[in-house]
XYZ file of C-alpha atoms in Angstrom:
749
model
C 40.515 304.387 69.095
C 38.468 301.244 70.020
C 38.225 300.181 73.634
C 39.624 296.738 74.575
C 37.206 293.833 75.005
C 37.210 293.917 78.763
C 34.261 293.595 81.136
C 32.426 296.895 81.328
C 34.018 298.408 78.201
C 31.490 297.033 75.685
C 27.665 297.169 75.516
C 27.362 294.488 72.797
C 25.576 291.463 74.203
C 26.734 289.183 71.346
C 30.392 289.281 72.379
C 31.595 285.643 72.805
C 28.432 284.215 71.271
C 28.911 281.483 68.630
C 25.363 280.384 67.694
C 23.195 282.793 65.654
C 20.851 280.318 63.897
C 17.098 280.788 63.766
C 14.923 277.861 64.884
C 12.674 276.276 62.266
C 8.956 276.789 63.000
C 7.501 275.812 59.623
C 7.602 272.464 57.888
C 5.756 270.142 55.551
C 3.172 267.551 56.564
C 1.584 265.499 53.778
C 3.147 267.935 51.281
C 1.332 270.873 52.942
C 3.333 273.666 54.565
C 2.130 274.329 58.108
C 3.301 275.555 61.493
C 5.133 272.671 63.159
C 5.771 274.142 66.602
C 5.565 277.582 68.145
C 7.400 276.628 71.347
C 10.850 276.616 69.845
C 13.435 279.159 71.092
C 14.567 282.209 69.217
C 17.929 283.276 67.771
C 20.830 280.992 68.785
C 18.597 278.642 70.810
C 17.884 281.307 73.503
C 14.306 281.549 74.807
C 12.214 284.569 73.895
C 10.992 287.086 76.431
C 8.392 285.437 78.663
C 8.854 282.013 77.006
C 9.077 278.876 79.232
C 10.841 275.886 77.732
C 9.494 272.487 78.859
C 12.248 270.118 80.105
C 12.464 267.078 77.855
C 13.959 264.688 80.408
C 15.205 264.456 83.985
C 18.199 266.550 84.939
C 20.892 264.614 86.831
C 23.909 266.065 88.622
C 27.103 266.034 86.615
C 29.915 263.885 87.912
C 33.685 264.208 87.644
C 34.944 263.338 84.174
C 33.429 263.397 80.708
C 29.641 263.662 80.274
C 27.848 260.676 78.780
C 24.334 260.608 77.325
C 21.604 259.238 79.550
C 20.940 256.268 77.265
C 24.559 255.225 77.834
C 24.962 256.165 81.501
C 21.667 254.536 82.634
C 21.534 251.625 80.194
C 19.804 248.531 81.666
C 19.018 250.413 84.941
C 15.417 250.351 86.192
C 13.831 251.939 89.286
C 11.176 249.671 90.841
C 8.377 251.003 93.089
C 5.660 249.023 94.879
C 2.228 250.683 94.717
C -1.433 249.864 95.250
C -4.718 251.184 93.917
C -8.115 251.382 95.588
C -10.804 250.394 93.089
C -14.512 250.807 93.777
C -16.754 247.755 93.320
C -20.364 248.723 92.592
C -23.335 246.411 93.254
C -21.466 244.187 95.695
C -22.815 243.492 99.157
C -19.634 241.954 100.519
C -17.094 244.752 99.895
C -17.228 248.259 98.437
C -13.696 248.387 97.132
C -10.766 246.201 96.109
C -7.048 246.688 96.714
C -4.941 245.982 93.617
C -1.159 245.795 93.807
C 1.178 247.095 91.084
C 4.830 247.346 90.147
C 5.899 250.732 88.720
C 9.112 250.611 86.646
C 10.864 253.888 85.829
C 13.660 253.843 83.160
C 16.138 256.716 83.744
C 17.643 256.407 80.289
C 14.561 257.971 78.582
C 12.092 258.752 81.479
C 9.671 256.027 80.317
C 7.285 254.316 82.743
C 5.744 250.843 82.768
C 3.098 249.576 85.212
C 2.596 245.828 85.797
C 0.076 244.051 88.001
C 1.321 240.711 89.424
C -0.963 237.791 88.739
C -3.036 236.471 91.662
C -4.480 232.972 91.381
C -8.282 232.810 91.000
C -8.672 236.619 91.335
C -11.073 236.902 88.391
C -9.324 240.051 87.125
C -7.355 240.753 83.981
C -3.807 241.142 85.231
C -0.365 241.550 83.709
C 0.886 244.715 81.950
C -1.455 247.546 82.917
C 0.417 250.443 81.228
C 2.972 249.755 78.521
C 6.325 251.472 78.596
C 6.213 255.093 77.396
C 6.533 258.662 78.720
C 3.530 259.758 80.789
C 2.385 263.374 81.119
C 1.616 265.039 84.394
C -2.017 265.546 85.371
C -3.657 268.926 84.538
C -2.833 271.758 84.656
C 0.742 270.549 83.928
C -0.156 268.271 81.068
C 2.546 269.873 78.931
C 5.251 268.260 81.073
C 6.274 264.602 81.699
C 7.011 262.603 84.801
C 10.671 262.638 85.869
C 12.575 260.793 88.559
C 11.937 263.578 91.041
C 8.183 262.896 91.033
C 8.648 259.458 92.645
C 9.212 258.747 96.309
C 7.959 256.354 98.965
C 4.707 257.531 100.551
C 3.716 259.743 97.585
C 0.945 259.397 95.035
C 1.192 259.509 91.274
C -1.677 259.896 88.837
C -1.512 257.999 85.542
C -4.385 258.771 83.229
C -6.807 259.545 86.046
C -5.822 256.568 88.232
C -4.119 257.347 91.535
C -1.289 254.979 92.530
C 0.006 255.117 96.099
C 3.680 254.150 96.441
C 4.405 252.275 99.684
C 7.891 250.794 99.082
C 10.793 250.387 96.655
C 13.759 248.047 96.221
C 17.326 248.628 97.491
C 18.712 249.736 94.103
C 16.007 252.390 93.726
C 16.591 253.636 97.260
C 20.352 254.011 96.657
C 19.787 255.685 93.284
C 17.458 258.344 94.738
C 19.883 259.068 97.565
C 22.740 259.639 95.138
C 20.783 262.291 93.193
C 19.876 264.112 96.437
C 16.336 262.805 97.078
C 15.443 261.978 100.673
C 13.666 258.626 100.554
C 10.770 258.174 103.008
C 10.463 255.000 105.096
C 8.158 252.210 103.799
C 4.416 252.638 104.357
C 2.157 249.809 105.458
C 0.096 248.446 102.601
C -3.589 247.711 103.301
C -4.915 244.207 102.694
C -7.553 243.365 100.113
C -10.887 242.784 101.977
C -12.256 240.472 99.278
C -9.228 238.144 99.333
C -9.415 238.093 103.152
C -13.088 237.035 103.098
C -12.405 234.415 100.398
C -9.497 232.971 102.383
C -11.668 232.617 105.483
C -14.367 230.821 103.482
C -11.897 228.348 102.015
C -10.474 227.537 105.446
C -13.914 226.520 106.791
C -15.036 224.506 103.766
C -13.963 220.852 103.395
C -14.335 219.710 99.780
C -16.324 216.568 99.065
C -13.895 215.613 96.299
C -10.423 216.298 97.737
C -7.692 217.026 95.189
C -4.533 215.056 95.820
C -1.514 216.861 94.487
C 1.395 214.714 93.296
C 4.010 217.313 92.554
C 7.222 215.669 91.292
C 8.379 218.609 89.177
C 10.822 219.897 91.809
C 12.514 216.508 92.129
C 12.646 216.196 88.329
C 14.193 219.634 87.814
C 16.724 219.124 90.611
C 17.942 215.633 89.659
C 17.256 215.426 85.943
C 20.166 213.636 84.219
C 21.737 212.540 87.538
C 22.068 208.764 87.834
C 23.615 206.582 90.545
C 25.647 203.711 89.120
C 26.340 200.493 91.076
C 28.253 197.421 89.893
C 26.418 194.280 90.924
C 26.782 190.509 90.931
C 24.084 187.861 90.706
C 25.545 184.507 91.720
C 23.325 181.882 90.110
C 25.953 179.143 90.065
C 23.997 176.957 92.524
C 21.206 176.340 90.001
C 21.456 174.068 87.017
C 23.291 175.643 84.096
C 23.667 178.829 86.155
C 26.751 180.969 86.508
C 27.889 184.305 87.922
C 26.307 187.285 86.107
C 27.907 190.744 86.083
C 25.282 193.545 86.237
C 25.187 197.355 86.262
C 22.392 199.034 88.270
C 21.288 202.573 87.356
C 19.207 204.502 89.896
C 17.463 207.579 88.427
C 17.183 210.291 91.082
C 14.547 212.266 89.163
C 11.786 209.645 89.655
C 13.305 206.900 91.909
C 13.280 204.282 89.155
C 15.832 201.499 88.598
C 17.141 199.769 85.502
C 19.675 196.925 85.340
C 21.937 196.019 82.423
C 23.937 192.831 82.046
C 27.604 192.786 81.044
C 27.996 189.808 78.747
C 31.565 188.562 78.201
C 32.713 187.538 74.751
C 31.649 184.096 73.570
C 29.396 183.619 76.597
C 26.771 181.765 74.562
C 23.947 184.011 75.796
C 21.649 186.154 73.717
C 22.732 189.786 73.551
C 19.725 191.171 75.484
C 20.191 194.860 76.121
C 18.261 195.143 79.391
C 18.178 192.756 82.343
C 15.460 194.828 84.072
C 13.677 197.655 82.299
C 13.338 201.021 84.007
C 10.677 200.945 86.720
C 10.231 201.185 90.467
C 11.644 198.117 92.207
C 9.589 196.744 95.151
C 11.515 195.581 98.184
C 9.422 192.433 98.748
C 8.539 190.056 95.996
C 4.733 190.356 95.455
C 2.794 187.301 96.750
C 0.394 187.435 93.832
C -0.294 189.222 90.578
C -2.302 192.428 91.025
C -5.155 193.274 88.713
C -4.836 196.220 86.286
C -5.685 199.489 88.069
C -5.322 198.028 91.538
C -2.013 199.796 92.163
C -2.503 203.518 91.425
C -1.367 206.872 92.772
C -4.981 207.981 93.487
C -7.869 205.850 94.810
C -11.039 206.561 92.772
C -14.411 205.881 94.414
C -16.849 206.503 91.550
C -17.375 208.298 88.262
C -20.307 210.480 87.253
C -21.477 212.011 84.022
C -23.301 211.141 80.805
C -22.483 207.455 80.271
C -24.744 207.170 77.246
C -22.201 209.125 75.269
C -19.331 207.127 76.905
C -18.130 210.317 78.520
C -17.479 210.979 82.218
C -17.711 214.519 83.559
C -15.699 213.841 86.721
C -14.705 211.320 89.381
C -15.003 210.984 93.133
C -11.932 210.266 95.248
C -11.951 207.754 98.095
C -11.240 209.911 101.101
C -10.471 206.956 103.375
C -8.480 204.954 100.734
C -10.012 201.621 101.674
C -8.815 199.738 98.582
C -5.303 201.153 98.526
C -2.439 198.683 98.122
C 0.637 199.882 99.984
C 3.931 198.889 98.384
C 7.433 199.732 99.584
C 9.970 200.484 96.866
C 13.746 200.785 96.954
C 15.048 204.333 97.552
C 18.535 205.780 97.359
C 18.870 205.362 101.136
C 18.471 201.576 100.754
C 21.386 201.198 98.346
C 24.976 201.037 99.608
C 28.050 198.857 99.089
C 27.774 195.334 100.459
C 23.957 195.197 100.552
C 22.015 192.443 98.795
C 18.784 193.605 97.151
C 15.843 191.570 95.947
C 15.320 191.967 92.204
C 12.081 190.049 91.695
C 13.364 187.008 93.559
C 17.020 187.283 92.510
C 19.619 188.134 95.146
C 21.885 190.831 93.685
C 24.989 192.024 95.557
C 26.194 195.644 95.208
C 30.005 195.517 95.375
C 31.210 198.813 93.807
C 30.042 202.185 92.449
C 31.320 205.077 90.354
C 32.762 208.424 91.507
C 29.517 210.416 91.123
C 27.669 207.949 93.365
C 30.391 208.249 95.996
C 30.228 212.058 95.965
C 26.395 211.972 96.166
C 26.292 209.723 99.243
C 29.140 211.669 100.836
C 27.335 215.013 100.484
C 23.797 213.799 101.348
C 24.330 211.045 103.940
C 27.896 211.766 105.113
C 29.210 208.313 104.190
C 33.004 208.214 103.956
C 33.797 204.496 103.595
C 33.382 203.196 100.035
C 35.500 200.047 100.202
C 34.690 197.666 97.376
C 33.351 194.266 98.368
C 35.496 191.388 97.162
C 33.444 189.008 95.038
C 36.049 186.774 93.485
C 34.721 183.514 92.088
C 35.747 180.330 93.869
C 38.819 178.642 92.569
C 37.937 176.280 89.740
C 38.453 172.577 90.255
C 41.726 171.191 88.964
C 41.633 170.430 85.296
C 42.009 166.850 84.274
C 45.069 166.449 82.163
C 44.075 165.492 78.682
C 46.216 162.770 77.185
C 46.374 162.046 73.509
C 47.308 158.718 71.938
C 50.715 158.459 70.223
C 51.200 159.210 66.566
C 50.289 156.162 64.423
C 52.324 157.065 61.340
C 49.421 157.893 58.990
C 49.444 161.424 57.609
C 51.069 164.288 59.451
C 51.192 164.640 63.216
C 48.862 167.652 63.152
C 46.209 165.811 61.121
C 46.338 162.830 63.454
C 45.963 165.142 66.455
C 42.856 166.789 64.947
C 41.106 163.416 64.888
C 41.524 163.158 68.664
C 40.181 166.647 69.508
C 36.646 166.448 68.088
C 34.140 163.922 66.802
C 34.250 165.527 63.366
C 37.880 165.841 62.258
C 38.823 169.170 60.716
C 41.966 169.953 58.709
C 44.882 171.615 60.416
C 44.895 175.409 59.970
C 48.176 177.003 59.193
C 49.149 180.473 60.412
C 47.504 182.585 57.712
C 48.566 185.896 59.286
C 52.221 184.866 59.241
C 51.824 183.664 55.657
C 50.466 187.076 54.543
C 53.175 189.019 56.403
C 56.150 186.884 55.337
C 55.094 185.950 51.819
C 57.213 187.261 48.952
C 56.272 190.749 47.818
C 58.160 192.885 45.298
C 61.906 192.706 45.914
C 61.391 191.077 49.318
C 61.582 187.343 48.827
C 61.199 186.451 52.537
C 63.551 183.531 51.884
C 66.788 183.061 53.832
C 69.443 181.455 51.587
C 72.611 179.950 53.016
C 75.563 178.415 51.196
C 76.507 175.201 52.962
C 79.011 172.392 52.740
C 78.317 168.751 53.491
C 80.163 167.514 56.572
C 81.163 163.917 55.832
C 84.089 161.516 55.931
C 83.643 160.423 52.324
C 86.263 161.913 50.040
C 83.785 162.052 47.130
C 81.358 164.295 49.048
C 83.870 166.685 50.607
C 83.650 169.287 47.821
C 79.887 169.165 47.346
C 78.245 172.585 47.925
C 74.556 173.193 48.616
C 72.094 176.099 48.791
C 69.763 175.835 51.807
C 66.623 178.003 51.538
C 64.454 178.736 54.566
C 60.925 180.092 53.774
C 59.728 182.462 56.500
C 56.064 182.234 55.470
C 55.579 178.593 56.558
C 58.946 177.578 58.184
C 59.825 175.113 55.420
C 63.314 174.234 54.150
C 64.557 173.203 50.722
C 68.086 172.062 49.803
C 69.453 172.473 46.266
C 72.758 171.286 44.836
C 74.062 173.322 41.851
C 74.717 171.273 38.750
C 78.390 171.012 37.716
C 79.592 169.501 34.494
C 81.855 166.470 34.576
C 81.650 166.254 38.358
C 80.112 162.804 38.437
C 77.231 164.065 40.598
C 73.784 164.676 39.153
C 72.963 167.705 41.316
C 69.599 169.424 41.376
C 66.955 169.230 44.134
C 68.453 167.513 47.162
C 65.458 168.052 49.491
C 62.082 169.323 48.369
C 60.380 172.066 50.333
C 59.125 170.718 53.669
C 59.489 171.197 57.394
C 62.525 169.536 58.935
C 62.379 167.998 62.389
C 65.103 168.455 64.939
C 67.213 165.345 65.521
C 66.791 163.129 68.566
C 62.959 162.988 68.576
C 60.896 159.838 68.596
C 58.520 158.996 65.798
C 55.552 157.464 67.628
C 54.857 159.879 70.498
C 51.928 161.906 71.807
C 53.599 165.329 71.718
C 54.065 167.328 68.530
C 57.545 167.320 67.072
C 59.817 170.346 67.134
C 61.041 171.716 63.816
C 64.057 173.794 62.825
C 63.367 177.505 63.291
C 64.787 180.488 61.434
C 66.634 181.715 64.541
C 68.746 178.532 64.566
C 70.290 179.216 61.143
C 73.304 181.532 60.910
C 76.806 181.494 59.428
C 79.141 179.001 61.086
C 76.492 176.726 62.596
C 76.057 173.054 61.717
C 72.522 171.905 60.858
C 71.276 168.321 60.808
C 68.793 167.974 57.930
C 67.240 164.479 58.026
C 70.544 162.880 59.020
C 72.799 164.972 56.752
C 75.059 167.425 58.545
C 75.562 170.773 56.774
C 78.006 173.520 57.703
C 76.663 176.989 56.807
C 79.463 178.979 55.143
C 77.802 182.162 53.930
C 74.483 183.808 53.113
C 73.148 186.114 50.426
C 72.709 189.870 50.839
C 68.993 189.709 51.696
C 69.592 187.157 54.466
C 72.384 189.201 56.041
C 70.294 192.382 55.938
C 67.301 190.565 57.453
C 69.436 189.267 60.313
C 70.894 192.709 61.025
C 67.397 194.264 61.084
C 66.071 191.629 63.516
C 68.829 191.512 66.108
C 66.373 190.392 68.812
C 66.072 187.036 67.048
C 69.645 186.933 65.733
C 71.971 188.172 68.499
C 75.061 187.165 66.488
C 74.139 189.877 63.925
C 74.125 192.589 66.595
C 77.149 194.830 65.970
C 77.212 196.199 69.526
C 77.452 192.739 71.086
C 80.209 191.748 68.680
C 82.239 194.888 69.450
C 81.819 194.265 73.185
C 83.588 190.922 72.771
C 86.482 192.732 71.073
C 86.586 195.321 73.842
C 87.190 192.580 76.385
C 90.699 192.231 74.892
C 91.493 195.935 75.403
C 94.780 195.069 77.127
C 96.184 193.780 73.816
C 94.901 196.701 71.693
C 98.383 198.182 71.071
C 99.663 194.804 69.986
C 96.703 194.397 67.623
C 97.415 197.780 66.052
C 101.038 196.841 65.401
C 99.966 193.563 63.758
C 97.595 195.424 61.414
C 100.308 197.961 60.521
C 102.767 195.163 59.756
C 100.194 193.547 57.465
C 99.485 196.927 55.757
C 102.827 197.356 54.021
C 101.562 199.957 51.517
C 100.048 202.085 54.342
C 96.563 202.104 52.755
C 94.873 201.871 56.174
C 93.098 198.695 55.057
C 93.855 194.984 54.750
C 92.355 192.221 52.649
C 89.659 189.887 53.926
C 91.786 186.769 54.549
C 94.474 188.705 56.468
C 91.860 190.488 58.557
C 90.163 187.187 59.366
C 93.393 185.485 60.476
C 94.394 188.422 62.685
C 90.993 188.908 64.326
C 90.271 185.213 64.918
C 93.660 184.652 66.517
C 93.200 187.832 68.593
C 89.833 186.694 70.048
C 90.969 183.070 70.473
C 87.696 181.558 69.203
C 85.478 183.890 71.288
C 84.043 185.467 68.116
C 81.599 183.410 66.026
C 81.521 183.354 62.228
C 78.270 185.350 62.084
C 79.663 188.049 64.382
C 82.824 188.244 62.305
C 80.800 188.715 59.100
C 78.735 191.449 60.813
C 81.921 193.354 61.735
C 83.379 192.951 58.232
C 80.200 194.231 56.574
C 80.168 197.331 58.767
C 83.873 198.260 58.353
C 84.391 197.248 54.734
C 86.303 199.748 52.622
C 84.483 201.264 49.596
C 85.552 199.843 46.258
C 86.203 201.745 43.054
C 83.344 202.352 40.619
C 85.288 202.143 37.371
C 84.394 198.563 36.706
C 80.780 199.367 37.564
C 80.723 202.257 35.032
C 82.230 200.064 32.305
C 79.606 197.404 32.969
C 76.757 199.954 32.735
C 78.128 201.483 29.530
C 78.542 198.001 27.988
C 74.964 197.187 28.955
C 73.746 200.482 27.393
C 75.721 199.800 24.158
C 74.045 196.421 23.900
C 70.617 198.109 24.131
C 71.584 200.666 21.456
C 72.808 197.960 19.087
C 69.613 195.985 19.399
C 67.496 199.084 18.642
C 69.918 200.497 15.988
C 70.071 203.806 17.838
C 72.884 206.100 16.576
C 71.551 209.665 16.812
C 73.916 210.939 19.539
C 75.075 214.114 17.735
C 71.597 215.611 17.978
C 71.759 215.219 21.781
C 75.017 217.193 21.908
C 73.572 219.927 19.637
C 70.514 220.231 21.861
C 72.686 220.457 24.965
C 74.883 223.141 23.356
C 71.731 225.123 22.579
C 70.533 224.791 26.177
C 73.984 225.718 27.536
C 73.636 229.489 27.145
C 76.559 230.252 29.489
C 78.933 227.880 27.601
C 79.991 225.957 30.715
C 79.845 222.538 28.973
C 77.669 221.247 31.865
C 73.917 221.023 32.382
C 71.795 220.023 35.391
C 71.068 216.318 35.712
C 67.298 216.848 35.521
C 67.664 218.622 32.138
C 69.752 215.747 30.726
C 67.196 213.242 32.001
C 64.319 215.221 30.479
C 66.148 215.389 27.135
C 66.726 211.609 27.119
C 63.094 210.931 27.986
C 61.721 213.289 25.330
C 63.995 211.749 22.649
C 62.914 208.227 23.676
C 66.353 206.909 24.468
C 66.006 203.059 24.472
C 67.105 202.633 28.108
C 65.122 201.573 31.142
C 64.550 204.032 33.972
C 66.839 202.180 36.381
C 69.699 201.952 33.871
C 69.356 205.630 32.940
C 69.341 206.676 36.606
C 72.469 204.591 37.259
C 74.341 206.115 34.311
C 73.397 209.671 35.285
C 74.512 209.114 38.879
C 77.953 207.885 37.701
C 78.583 211.008 35.584
C 77.072 213.482 38.084
C 79.371 215.864 39.988
C 78.943 217.320 43.462
C 76.727 220.157 42.143
C 74.386 217.672 40.419
C 75.582 218.671 36.949
C 76.822 216.502 34.069
C 79.417 217.119 31.353
C 77.076 216.355 28.477
C 79.832 215.941 25.851
C 81.664 213.249 27.797
C 78.348 211.593 28.754
C 76.950 211.234 25.240
C 80.401 210.445 23.813
C 80.639 207.504 26.213
C 77.194 206.315 25.054
C 78.149 206.534 21.360
C 78.851 202.883 20.579
C 80.057 203.702 17.067
C 82.879 206.085 18.038
C 83.735 204.691 21.495
C 83.059 200.928 21.528
C 83.639 198.852 24.684
C 84.164 195.094 25.022
C 80.961 193.085 24.867
C 79.488 191.480 27.953
C 80.579 187.890 28.533
C 77.951 185.338 29.612
C 78.285 184.026 33.184
C 80.133 180.747 33.469
C 78.312 177.863 35.076
C 81.519 176.061 35.974
C 82.833 176.004 39.508
C 85.745 178.426 39.666
C 88.352 178.645 42.399
C 88.490 182.427 42.734
C 87.027 184.629 45.435
C 84.699 186.734 43.287
C 82.721 183.916 41.683
C 81.371 181.039 43.720
C 78.713 178.691 42.340
C 77.476 181.443 40.069
C 76.266 183.373 43.163
C 77.610 186.563 44.829
C 81.084 186.515 46.315
C 81.455 184.278 49.405
C 83.488 186.988 51.111
C 81.557 190.030 52.408
C 84.262 192.517 51.333
C 87.685 192.555 49.685
C 89.256 195.111 52.019
C 88.454 196.174 55.580
C 89.198 199.553 57.179
C 90.964 198.349 60.315
C 91.862 201.864 61.520
C 88.181 202.848 61.944
C 87.561 199.606 63.817
C 90.390 200.302 66.274
C 89.143 203.867 66.789
C 85.525 202.792 67.507
C 86.428 199.883 69.804
C 89.598 200.979 71.633
C 89.719 204.722 70.856
C 93.130 204.452 69.139
C 93.940 207.378 66.870
C 96.308 207.429 63.904
C 99.872 208.359 64.852
């Protein structure tokens, strides 16, 4: 019976062991098998008897939590030590040794070391990176091991390749790092001074150079204020001189080099050349120079003489004037000299600074503590009163505008009409831009009482034309009554200095009386385009505004019940609508003349009752039959056969788009508009068409309809036809119940 695996019951040392591999000692190098390393451990990675394994890297204490590799835990962390080295100097009488200072960088992630020597000006030594970054072995007899973090401390010495470096200090991060891993950091050690640099410094202090070097270092100012510009708004008032005026300027002060540039703001049509710069970028002297200086007289350095080989036109050097006898001292404008309200001298021109931008205000507030940035008022003086220009009266030759142009300039130019208005209001497509009104002549002559006219107002140039339709056996010739021209308003003189006023489009609406060259016309009605144009531009035509018209009706709200009873009495068939004449009589008597004709037409057009479409369908079918007869088109049975083939579900209906595609592919001799109108009349709510009834109605052989009758040119006394134009009444029937509901809130009982 086997003993349990408890401590003391088994003598097998491999109990609980998991690794039994044998380390590889042999390998290939250049395809030759050789011994790679004899320092590798034995079975399972355990060292052999008497074998000492070299540590590969520093060992750090483990923290709480999961272990991380050193190249992750110490990434971008560097330990910095300050060290010095004593170097012997042979064959020198002044000093026997030199002190050289170094920076030792230790990287904990892989125990690599880098040694750098800071550069010292005029040292005569090769400085920079002394030892590149890599792992460094310990000095003999421990050359088989590498330096770790535990070999470094303040006050200790390290030997790198036979050179002894003495560490005298380290930075704060290194000191904290060593304390955390349990190393007691020594206090800083005093570093000895270099005797050679001390002797050289003493020599330089007691030697005065014959050619002093004047340093003009403006790099700091450039780096600090590069791209920062102070902006002032200026005014140069040159109105006192001949042909002078007030000039608006913008001053830019560049903080990086204390230079100034000035730009001029030219208004439109100023008559001046568009010069970009008023003053190019340069330093601006405070005082205007009394004379012109010679080239090289104003310089940053005063040169006394040159020396060198002048035969080759080459100078080896130059001597500076220590006492600066020929120096010209000039005082230039600085940022401290510029503030609001000051007048600066720009080469003899007095320029006033009256405002600045926000950056300039913040700059002066932070640097000089200025808080008040009130803009200086620099309004120009009030101009002298203009002399009223009087023009002579119109002499009767040509138009008034042409006569006025001869008085404006020495060279008369033709009058320019409003081209923009002409392009916007000219006829385009279905928009004629012509307002047509049907008018009646207001006269006492019995012969002219029944004469009707068409007044056309052209929006593109505000001209008016009057046409009288020709009627047979009327005794009146008819035709053009007034050719297209502008019509003056009555009551104006002929020979006067002012331009005459003409009739405008806003003055024409239904119900108004217009005086056209002495003839008084009463506007009775207008065409559909004119009424739509008025309703779309209610700002110009307030009588076409439906809201204003309904407000006038709402003023009679006390008599709303009475109005409803009157409408019900007129509607004997209870159709909820009345004819146009009845509606007009009731509404005009109800408002007692408060409602104009144009407002009444606007209300009628909005509340007109929809009319039946049967007569419209008959007219379209008759028009289609006429097209088929002219083209001898009779192949309607093939359309029905094709539709039956497409109708797989036998519903006797097809979508409208399929019927339209079939008509287009078979080249049905109908225009697109006529075909669309016919399809819309036969279309149901689901946008489908009964194809049998549709094509049967189009078959002019089997289902003929009466032919279209030509329009009569005679004047007829019915409501639908008036002068061969659309009906003079806006609608046959009006839905009075909807009107009462919208205006007075009366519901149907």
